């Protein structure tokens, strides 16, 4: 609270929630995320609320609640898409695919999630680079590449969406 800036205070709590999740301080993580969500909501910062909810999804997965995590992350994904935040949506959907991969290592659910991402990015009229990256992943999933190849492709597309957040003019190169 001594920060003096409500938005920065909420961001700090969200960051602390992510940090606590990574180091295994799960009860503290939940408390930080709840505080961040409440503060971002009061500030009417919907995108930040969604990012904090994304953290809650990560927390749920860490606690072994993969189904709950995936359900929450699917809602976050759709909200990001509805708000035109395609790069964030893409990052969330890769996270969903990875969680489904952890749950069922044969990747059937992850393959399906990649195909769903390609369809919904297109239907939401996401920017072309986001559509191309999602379509690439969907094509790879539909061609039933090996689990190792799909995991590598998910990592590559995740890195692209992360780059796209910083540079909206980024172009996805499927041949790279």
Tab-separated table of C-alpha atoms in Angstrom:
chain	number	residue	atom	x	y	z
A	1	UNK	CA	0.000	0.000	0.000
A	2	UNK	CA	2.985	2.315	0.486
A	3	UNK	CA	3.498	2.215	-3.272
A	4	UNK	CA	0.872	4.933	-3.596
A	5	UNK	CA	-0.383	3.669	-6.939
A	6	UNK	CA	-3.352	1.307	-6.811
A	7	UNK	CA	-2.629	-0.196	-10.243
A	8	UNK	CA	0.999	-0.903	-9.399
A	9	UNK	CA	-0.044	-2.367	-6.053
A	10	UNK	CA	-2.417	-4.751	-7.845
A	11	UNK	CA	0.281	-5.661	-10.387
A	12	UNK	CA	2.725	-6.365	-7.587
A	13	UNK	CA	0.215	-8.697	-5.914
A	14	UNK	CA	-0.406	-10.471	-9.214
A	15	UNK	CA	3.368	-10.899	-9.678
A	16	UNK	CA	3.703	-12.181	-6.122
A	17	UNK	CA	0.909	-14.664	-6.849
A	18	UNK	CA	2.832	-16.014	-9.832
A	19	UNK	CA	6.054	-16.153	-7.840
A	20	UNK	CA	4.380	-17.960	-4.925
A	21	UNK	CA	2.866	-20.457	-7.379
A	22	UNK	CA	6.302	-21.181	-8.847
A	23	UNK	CA	7.970	-21.724	-5.472
A	24	UNK	CA	5.136	-23.795	-4.034
A	25	UNK	CA	3.591	-21.233	-1.686
A	26	UNK	CA	0.128	-22.114	-2.927
A	27	UNK	CA	-2.007	-20.672	-0.075
A	28	UNK	CA	-0.107	-17.387	-0.325
A	29	UNK	CA	-0.436	-17.433	-4.111
A	30	UNK	CA	-4.211	-17.719	-3.898
A	31	UNK	CA	-4.369	-14.815	-1.424
A	32	UNK	CA	-2.240	-12.618	-3.687
A	33	UNK	CA	-4.327	-13.464	-6.759
A	34	UNK	CA	-7.589	-12.738	-4.922
A	35	UNK	CA	-6.260	-9.361	-3.784
A	36	UNK	CA	-5.017	-8.537	-7.279
A	37	UNK	CA	-8.347	-9.498	-8.857
A	38	UNK	CA	-10.281	-7.378	-6.352
A	39	UNK	CA	-8.007	-4.376	-6.914
A	40	UNK	CA	-7.980	-4.675	-10.706
A	41	UNK	CA	-11.772	-5.032	-10.682
A	42	UNK	CA	-12.108	-1.857	-8.610
A	43	UNK	CA	-9.881	-0.084	-11.150
A	44	UNK	CA	-11.939	-1.482	-14.068
A	45	UNK	CA	-8.836	-3.139	-15.572
A	46	UNK	CA	-10.446	-6.145	-17.226
A	47	UNK	CA	-7.325	-7.264	-19.083
A	48	UNK	CA	-5.386	-7.310	-15.827
A	49	UNK	CA	-8.203	-9.220	-14.103
A	50	UNK	CA	-7.940	-11.824	-16.864
A	51	UNK	CA	-4.183	-12.088	-16.388
A	52	UNK	CA	-4.680	-12.639	-12.655
A	53	UNK	CA	-7.330	-15.289	-13.390
A	54	UNK	CA	-4.805	-16.931	-15.716
A	55	UNK	CA	-2.550	-17.140	-12.666
A	56	UNK	CA	-5.355	-18.777	-10.688
A	57	UNK	CA	-5.610	-21.352	-13.483
A	58	UNK	CA	-1.884	-22.055	-13.127
A	59	UNK	CA	-2.365	-22.387	-9.375
A	60	UNK	CA	-5.245	-24.848	-9.822
A	61	UNK	CA	-3.095	-26.960	-12.139
A	62	UNK	CA	-0.229	-26.917	-9.618
A	63	UNK	CA	-2.651	-28.232	-7.018
A	64	UNK	CA	-3.635	-31.102	-9.318
A	65	UNK	CA	-7.009	-29.638	-10.306
A	66	UNK	CA	-6.309	-29.844	-14.030
A	67	UNK	CA	-9.971	-30.012	-15.072
A	68	UNK	CA	-10.787	-26.883	-13.046
A	69	UNK	CA	-7.681	-25.153	-14.390
A	70	UNK	CA	-8.570	-25.952	-17.990
A	71	UNK	CA	-12.191	-24.822	-17.526
A	72	UNK	CA	-11.053	-21.499	-16.064
A	73	UNK	CA	-8.364	-20.995	-18.701
A	74	UNK	CA	-10.865	-21.653	-21.502
A	75	UNK	CA	-13.030	-18.838	-20.137
A	76	UNK	CA	-9.976	-16.568	-19.888
A	77	UNK	CA	-8.988	-17.501	-23.445
A	78	UNK	CA	-12.417	-16.591	-24.795
A	79	UNK	CA	-12.478	-13.295	-22.878
A	80	UNK	CA	-9.072	-12.369	-24.294
A	81	UNK	CA	-10.321	-13.176	-27.801
A	82	UNK	CA	-13.515	-11.206	-27.280
A	83	UNK	CA	-11.434	-8.198	-26.230
A	84	UNK	CA	-9.136	-8.429	-29.257
A	85	UNK	CA	-6.175	-9.593	-27.165
A	86	UNK	CA	-5.140	-12.372	-29.538
A	87	UNK	CA	-1.548	-12.737	-28.325
A	88	UNK	CA	-2.681	-13.245	-24.734
A	89	UNK	CA	-5.378	-15.627	-25.937
A	90	UNK	CA	-2.807	-17.629	-27.875
A	91	UNK	CA	-0.530	-17.887	-24.851
A	92	UNK	CA	-3.421	-19.102	-22.706
A	93	UNK	CA	-4.415	-21.723	-25.267
A	94	UNK	CA	-0.895	-23.107	-25.440
A	95	UNK	CA	-1.001	-23.327	-21.632
A	96	UNK	CA	-4.294	-25.215	-21.891
A	97	UNK	CA	-2.773	-27.640	-24.400
A	98	UNK	CA	0.218	-28.203	-22.139
A	99	UNK	CA	-1.998	-28.903	-19.138
A	100	UNK	CA	-4.031	-31.372	-21.147
A	101	UNK	CA	-0.772	-32.981	-22.267
A	102	UNK	CA	0.240	-33.378	-18.605
A	103	UNK	CA	-3.104	-34.949	-17.799
A	104	UNK	CA	-3.107	-37.397	-20.691
A	105	UNK	CA	0.390	-37.805	-22.094
A	106	UNK	CA	-0.843	-39.446	-25.283
A	107	UNK	CA	-1.773	-35.884	-26.283
A	108	UNK	CA	-5.249	-36.541	-27.688
A	109	UNK	CA	-6.725	-33.701	-25.647
A	110	UNK	CA	-3.806	-31.426	-26.532
A	111	UNK	CA	-4.251	-32.218	-30.243
A	112	UNK	CA	-7.940	-31.319	-29.935
A	113	UNK	CA	-7.103	-28.111	-28.061
A	114	UNK	CA	-4.701	-27.030	-30.811
A	115	UNK	CA	-7.387	-27.601	-33.443
A	116	UNK	CA	-9.919	-25.649	-31.356
A	117	UNK	CA	-7.498	-22.736	-31.013
A	118	UNK	CA	-7.052	-22.541	-34.783
A	119	UNK	CA	-10.822	-22.504	-35.361
A	120	UNK	CA	-11.608	-19.939	-32.677
A	121	UNK	CA	-8.770	-17.553	-33.586
A	122	UNK	CA	-10.119	-17.501	-37.118
A	123	UNK	CA	-13.743	-17.121	-36.022
A	124	UNK	CA	-12.811	-14.228	-33.719
A	125	UNK	CA	-11.134	-12.431	-36.609
A	126	UNK	CA	-7.882	-12.274	-34.664
A	127	UNK	CA	-5.012	-10.438	-36.372
A	128	UNK	CA	-3.487	-12.372	-39.262
A	129	UNK	CA	-0.209	-13.240	-37.474
A	130	UNK	CA	-2.164	-14.797	-34.595
A	131	UNK	CA	-4.401	-16.687	-37.016
A	132	UNK	CA	-1.369	-17.974	-38.933
A	133	UNK	CA	0.366	-19.225	-35.785
A	134	UNK	CA	-2.803	-20.916	-34.518
A	135	UNK	CA	-3.488	-22.403	-37.969
A	136	UNK	CA	0.069	-23.781	-38.105
A	137	UNK	CA	-0.437	-25.486	-34.755
A	138	UNK	CA	-3.858	-26.760	-35.843
A	139	UNK	CA	-2.389	-28.178	-39.040
A	140	UNK	CA	0.407	-29.874	-37.121
A	141	UNK	CA	-2.123	-31.367	-34.715
A	142	UNK	CA	-4.423	-32.540	-37.496
A	143	UNK	CA	-1.511	-34.225	-39.262
A	144	UNK	CA	-0.863	-36.132	-36.024
A	145	UNK	CA	2.807	-35.297	-35.682
A	146	UNK	CA	4.583	-37.115	-32.883
A	147	UNK	CA	3.991	-35.929	-29.315
A	148	UNK	CA	7.555	-34.611	-29.170
A	149	UNK	CA	7.064	-32.614	-32.368
A	150	UNK	CA	3.750	-31.177	-31.176
A	151	UNK	CA	5.318	-30.165	-27.851
A	152	UNK	CA	8.138	-28.442	-29.739
A	153	UNK	CA	5.612	-26.734	-32.026
A	154	UNK	CA	3.606	-25.563	-29.000
A	155	UNK	CA	6.780	-24.069	-27.565
A	156	UNK	CA	7.557	-22.315	-30.829
A	157	UNK	CA	4.044	-20.884	-31.168
A	158	UNK	CA	4.031	-19.878	-27.498
A	159	UNK	CA	7.264	-17.934	-28.052
A	160	UNK	CA	5.726	-16.275	-31.099
A	161	UNK	CA	2.611	-15.171	-29.191
A	162	UNK	CA	4.851	-13.822	-26.438
A	163	UNK	CA	6.774	-11.848	-29.088
A	164	UNK	CA	3.511	-10.701	-30.698
A	165	UNK	CA	2.458	-9.092	-27.408
A	166	UNK	CA	5.543	-6.873	-27.564
A	167	UNK	CA	5.545	-6.349	-31.326
A	168	UNK	CA	2.093	-6.302	-32.976
A	169	UNK	CA	3.793	-6.196	-36.384
A	170	UNK	CA	5.498	-9.576	-35.804
A	171	UNK	CA	5.018	-12.155	-38.540
A	172	UNK	CA	4.815	-15.897	-37.891
A	173	UNK	CA	7.157	-17.888	-40.116
A	174	UNK	CA	5.910	-21.478	-40.357
A	175	UNK	CA	9.077	-22.569	-42.141
A	176	UNK	CA	11.461	-21.478	-39.373
